[in-house]
PDB file of C-alpha atoms in Angstrom:
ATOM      1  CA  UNK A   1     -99.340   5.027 -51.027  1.00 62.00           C
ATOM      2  CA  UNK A   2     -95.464   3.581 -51.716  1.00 62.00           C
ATOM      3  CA  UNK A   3     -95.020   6.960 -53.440  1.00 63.00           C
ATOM      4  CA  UNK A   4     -96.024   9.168 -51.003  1.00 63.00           C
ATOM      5  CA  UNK A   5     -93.820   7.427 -48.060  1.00 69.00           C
ATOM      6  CA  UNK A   6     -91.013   7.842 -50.557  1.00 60.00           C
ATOM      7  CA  UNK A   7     -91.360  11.478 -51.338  1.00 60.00           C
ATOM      8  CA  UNK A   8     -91.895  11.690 -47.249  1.00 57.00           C
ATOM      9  CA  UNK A   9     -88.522   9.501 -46.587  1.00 58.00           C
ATOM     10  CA  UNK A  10     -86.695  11.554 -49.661  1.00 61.00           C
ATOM     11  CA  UNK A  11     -88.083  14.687 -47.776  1.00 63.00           C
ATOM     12  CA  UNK A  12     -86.830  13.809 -44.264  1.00 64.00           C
ATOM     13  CA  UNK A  13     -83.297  12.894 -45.778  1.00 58.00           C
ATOM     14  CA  UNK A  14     -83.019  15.858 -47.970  1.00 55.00           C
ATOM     15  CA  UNK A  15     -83.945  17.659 -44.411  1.00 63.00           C
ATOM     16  CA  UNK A  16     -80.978  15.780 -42.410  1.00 56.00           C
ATOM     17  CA  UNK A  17     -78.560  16.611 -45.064  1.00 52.00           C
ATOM     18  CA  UNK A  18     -79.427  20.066 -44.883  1.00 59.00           C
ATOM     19  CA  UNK A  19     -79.376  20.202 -41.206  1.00 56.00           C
ATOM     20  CA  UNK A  20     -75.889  18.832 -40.948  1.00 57.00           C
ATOM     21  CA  UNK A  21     -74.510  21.084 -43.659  1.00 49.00           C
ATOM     22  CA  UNK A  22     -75.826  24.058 -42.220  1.00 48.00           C
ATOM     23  CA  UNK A  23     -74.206  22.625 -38.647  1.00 48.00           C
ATOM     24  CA  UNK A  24     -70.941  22.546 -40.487  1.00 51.00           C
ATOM     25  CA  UNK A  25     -71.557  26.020 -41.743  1.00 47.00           C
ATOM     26  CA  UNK A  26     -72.170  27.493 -38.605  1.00 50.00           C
ATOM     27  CA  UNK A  27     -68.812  25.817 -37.015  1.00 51.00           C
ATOM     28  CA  UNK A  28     -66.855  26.990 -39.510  1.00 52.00           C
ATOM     29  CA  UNK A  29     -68.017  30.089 -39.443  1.00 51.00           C
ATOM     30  CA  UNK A  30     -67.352  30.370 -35.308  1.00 57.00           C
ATOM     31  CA  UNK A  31     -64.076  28.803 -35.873  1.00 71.00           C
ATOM     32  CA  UNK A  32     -63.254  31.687 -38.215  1.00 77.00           C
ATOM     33  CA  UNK A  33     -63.987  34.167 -35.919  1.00 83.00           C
ATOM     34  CA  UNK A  34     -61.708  32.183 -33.131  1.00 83.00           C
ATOM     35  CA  UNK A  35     -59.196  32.363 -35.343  1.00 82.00           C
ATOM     36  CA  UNK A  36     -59.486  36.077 -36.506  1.00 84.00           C
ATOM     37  CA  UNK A  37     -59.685  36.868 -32.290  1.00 88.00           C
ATOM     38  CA  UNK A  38     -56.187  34.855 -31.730  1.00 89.00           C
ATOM     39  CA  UNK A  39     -54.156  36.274 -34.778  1.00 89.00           C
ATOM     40  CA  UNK A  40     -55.579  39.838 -33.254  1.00 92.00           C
ATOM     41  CA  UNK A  41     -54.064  38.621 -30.380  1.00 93.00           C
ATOM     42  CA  UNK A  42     -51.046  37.572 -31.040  1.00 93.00           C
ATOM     43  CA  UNK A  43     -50.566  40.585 -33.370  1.00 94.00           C
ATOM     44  CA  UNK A  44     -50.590  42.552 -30.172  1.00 95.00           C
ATOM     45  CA  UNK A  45     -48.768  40.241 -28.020  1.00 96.00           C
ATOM     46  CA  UNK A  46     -45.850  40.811 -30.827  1.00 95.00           C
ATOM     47  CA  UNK A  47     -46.273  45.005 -31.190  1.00 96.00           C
ATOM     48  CA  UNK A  48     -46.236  44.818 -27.272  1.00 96.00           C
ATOM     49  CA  UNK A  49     -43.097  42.538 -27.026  1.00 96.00           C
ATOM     50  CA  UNK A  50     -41.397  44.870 -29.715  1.00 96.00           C
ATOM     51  CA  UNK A  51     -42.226  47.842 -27.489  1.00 97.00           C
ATOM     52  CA  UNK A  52     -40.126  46.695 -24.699  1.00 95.00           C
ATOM     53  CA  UNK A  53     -37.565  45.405 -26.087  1.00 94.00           C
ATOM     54  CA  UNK A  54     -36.732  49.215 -27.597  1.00 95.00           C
ATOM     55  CA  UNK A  55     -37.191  50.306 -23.845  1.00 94.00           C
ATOM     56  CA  UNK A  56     -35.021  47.525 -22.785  1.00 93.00           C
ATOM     57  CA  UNK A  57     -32.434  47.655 -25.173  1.00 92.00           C
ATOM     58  CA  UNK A  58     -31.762  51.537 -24.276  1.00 91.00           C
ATOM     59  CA  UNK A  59     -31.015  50.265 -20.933  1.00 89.00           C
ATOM     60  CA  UNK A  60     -28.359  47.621 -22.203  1.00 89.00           C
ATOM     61  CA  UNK A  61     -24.593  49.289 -21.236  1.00 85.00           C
ATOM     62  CA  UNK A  62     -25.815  52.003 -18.965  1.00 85.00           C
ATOM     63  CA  UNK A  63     -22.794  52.945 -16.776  1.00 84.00           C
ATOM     64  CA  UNK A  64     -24.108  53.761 -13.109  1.00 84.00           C
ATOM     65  CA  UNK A  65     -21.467  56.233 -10.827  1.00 88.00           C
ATOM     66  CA  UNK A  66     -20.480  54.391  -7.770  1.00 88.00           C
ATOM     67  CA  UNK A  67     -20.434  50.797  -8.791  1.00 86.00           C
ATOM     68  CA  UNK A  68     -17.862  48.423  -9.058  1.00 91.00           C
ATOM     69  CA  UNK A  69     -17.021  47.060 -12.569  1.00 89.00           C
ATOM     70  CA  UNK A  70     -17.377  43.462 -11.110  1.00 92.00           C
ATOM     71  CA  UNK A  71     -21.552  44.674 -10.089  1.00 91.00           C
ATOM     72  CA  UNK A  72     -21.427  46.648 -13.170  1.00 91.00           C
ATOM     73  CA  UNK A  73     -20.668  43.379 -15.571  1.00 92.00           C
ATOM     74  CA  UNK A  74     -23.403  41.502 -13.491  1.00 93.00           C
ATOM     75  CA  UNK A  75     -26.205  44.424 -13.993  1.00 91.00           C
ATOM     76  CA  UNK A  76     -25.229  44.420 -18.088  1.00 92.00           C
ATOM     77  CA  UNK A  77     -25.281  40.573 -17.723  1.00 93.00           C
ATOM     78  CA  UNK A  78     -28.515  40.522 -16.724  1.00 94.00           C
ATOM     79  CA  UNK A  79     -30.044  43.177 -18.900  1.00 93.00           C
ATOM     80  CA  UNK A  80     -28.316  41.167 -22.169  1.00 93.00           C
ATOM     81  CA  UNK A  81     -30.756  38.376 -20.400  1.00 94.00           C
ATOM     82  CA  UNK A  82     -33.632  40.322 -20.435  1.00 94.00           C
ATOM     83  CA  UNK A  83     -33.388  41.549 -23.661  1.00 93.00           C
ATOM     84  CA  UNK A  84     -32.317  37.667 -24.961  1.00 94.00           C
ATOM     85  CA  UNK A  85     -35.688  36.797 -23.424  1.00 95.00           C
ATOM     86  CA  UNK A  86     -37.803  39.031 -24.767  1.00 95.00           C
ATOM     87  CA  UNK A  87     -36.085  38.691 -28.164  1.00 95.00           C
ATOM     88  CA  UNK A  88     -37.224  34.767 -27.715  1.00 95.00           C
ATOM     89  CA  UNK A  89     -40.467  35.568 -27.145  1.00 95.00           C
ATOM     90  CA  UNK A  90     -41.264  37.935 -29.942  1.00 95.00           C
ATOM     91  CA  UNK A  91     -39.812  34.622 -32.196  1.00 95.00           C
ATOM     92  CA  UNK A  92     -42.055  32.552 -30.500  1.00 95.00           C
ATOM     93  CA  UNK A  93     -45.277  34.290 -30.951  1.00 94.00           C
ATOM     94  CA  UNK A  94     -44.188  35.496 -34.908  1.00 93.00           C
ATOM     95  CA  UNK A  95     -43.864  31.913 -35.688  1.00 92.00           C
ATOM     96  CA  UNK A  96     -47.255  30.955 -33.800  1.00 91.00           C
ATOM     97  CA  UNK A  97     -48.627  33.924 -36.236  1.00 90.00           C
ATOM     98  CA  UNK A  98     -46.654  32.778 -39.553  1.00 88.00           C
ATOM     99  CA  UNK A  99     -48.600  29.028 -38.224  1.00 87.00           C
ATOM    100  CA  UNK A 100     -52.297  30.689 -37.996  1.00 84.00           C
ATOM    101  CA  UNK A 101     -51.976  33.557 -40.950  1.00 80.00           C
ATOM    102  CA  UNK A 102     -53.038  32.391 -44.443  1.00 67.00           C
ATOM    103  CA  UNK A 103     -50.421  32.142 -47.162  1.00 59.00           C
ATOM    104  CA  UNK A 104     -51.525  35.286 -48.956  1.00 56.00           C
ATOM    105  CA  UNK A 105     -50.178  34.496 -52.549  1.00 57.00           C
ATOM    106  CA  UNK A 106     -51.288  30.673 -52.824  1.00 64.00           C
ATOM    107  CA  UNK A 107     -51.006  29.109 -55.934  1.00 70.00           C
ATOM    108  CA  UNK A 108     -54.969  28.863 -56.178  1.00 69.00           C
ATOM    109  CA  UNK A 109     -55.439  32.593 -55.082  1.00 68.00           C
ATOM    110  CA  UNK A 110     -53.138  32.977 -58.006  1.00 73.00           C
ATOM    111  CA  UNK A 111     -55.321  30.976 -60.464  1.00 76.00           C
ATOM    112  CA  UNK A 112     -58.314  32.567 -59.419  1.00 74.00           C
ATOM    113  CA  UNK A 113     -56.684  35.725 -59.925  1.00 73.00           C
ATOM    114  CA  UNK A 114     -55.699  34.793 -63.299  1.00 78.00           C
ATOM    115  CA  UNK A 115     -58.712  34.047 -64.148  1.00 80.00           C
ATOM    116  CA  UNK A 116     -60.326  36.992 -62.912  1.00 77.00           C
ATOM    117  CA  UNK A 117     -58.123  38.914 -65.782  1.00 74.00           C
ATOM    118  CA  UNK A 118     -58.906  37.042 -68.264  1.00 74.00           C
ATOM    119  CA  UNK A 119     -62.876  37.199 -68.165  1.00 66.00           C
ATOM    120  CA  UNK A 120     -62.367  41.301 -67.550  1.00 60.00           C
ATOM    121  CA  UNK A 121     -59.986  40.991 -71.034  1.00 64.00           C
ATOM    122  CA  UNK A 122     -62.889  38.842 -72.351  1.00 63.00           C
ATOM    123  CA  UNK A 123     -65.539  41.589 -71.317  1.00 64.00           C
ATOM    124  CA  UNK A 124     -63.933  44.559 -72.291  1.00 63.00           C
ATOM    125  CA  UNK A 125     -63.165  42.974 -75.852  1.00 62.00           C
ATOM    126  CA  UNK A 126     -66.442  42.481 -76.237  1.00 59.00           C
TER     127      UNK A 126
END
């Protein structure tokens, strides 16, 4: 009788383990995805912030017949701003992107590379 409501207490503990691993899976997994969805994001947010600042820039020192130079410092004033801006922007969102992207070359990507090559030399000498 003691054995069997071990193996049933062993059972329902092996089952709560289980449970909470797979729970830890699962949010993992979703946060993954969340993550993949913002750098998306943001990798857009950054080609569309390059965009206009090309269209903006070829505005920069345009020289308009009929203006005073005084209204004519104040419009390229103002366009410098603009372009200043968006030039601030595109820095903040490529360092939000440089926070969320994975270091690429890692030292442990670079063991596990490593070893990759050596068990494909080990394989082939065989």
């Amino acid at each position: 009788m003691k054995k069997y409501i071990v193996a049933l207490l062993l059972a329902s503990f092996c089952s709560v383990v289980t449970n909470q691993v797979c729970a830890q899976n699962t949010a993992s997994w979703n946060d993954s995805i969340a993550h993949s969805v913002k750098l998306k994001a943001l990798h857009a947010k950054r080609d569309s912030i390059m965009q206009r600042i090309n269209v903006e820039d070829a505005k920069r020192n345009t020289q308009i017949n009929g203006v005073t130079p005084e209204r004519q410092e104040e419009l390229n004033n103002r366009q410098d701003s603009i372009c200043l801006s968006l030039r601030s922007q595109l820095v903040d969102v490529v360092l939000e992107i440089k926070e969320i992207a994975p270091d690429v070359a890692t030292p442990q990507l670079i063991q596990q590379y490593n070893n990759l090559l050596g068990k494909k030399r080990e394989s082939k000498k065989k």
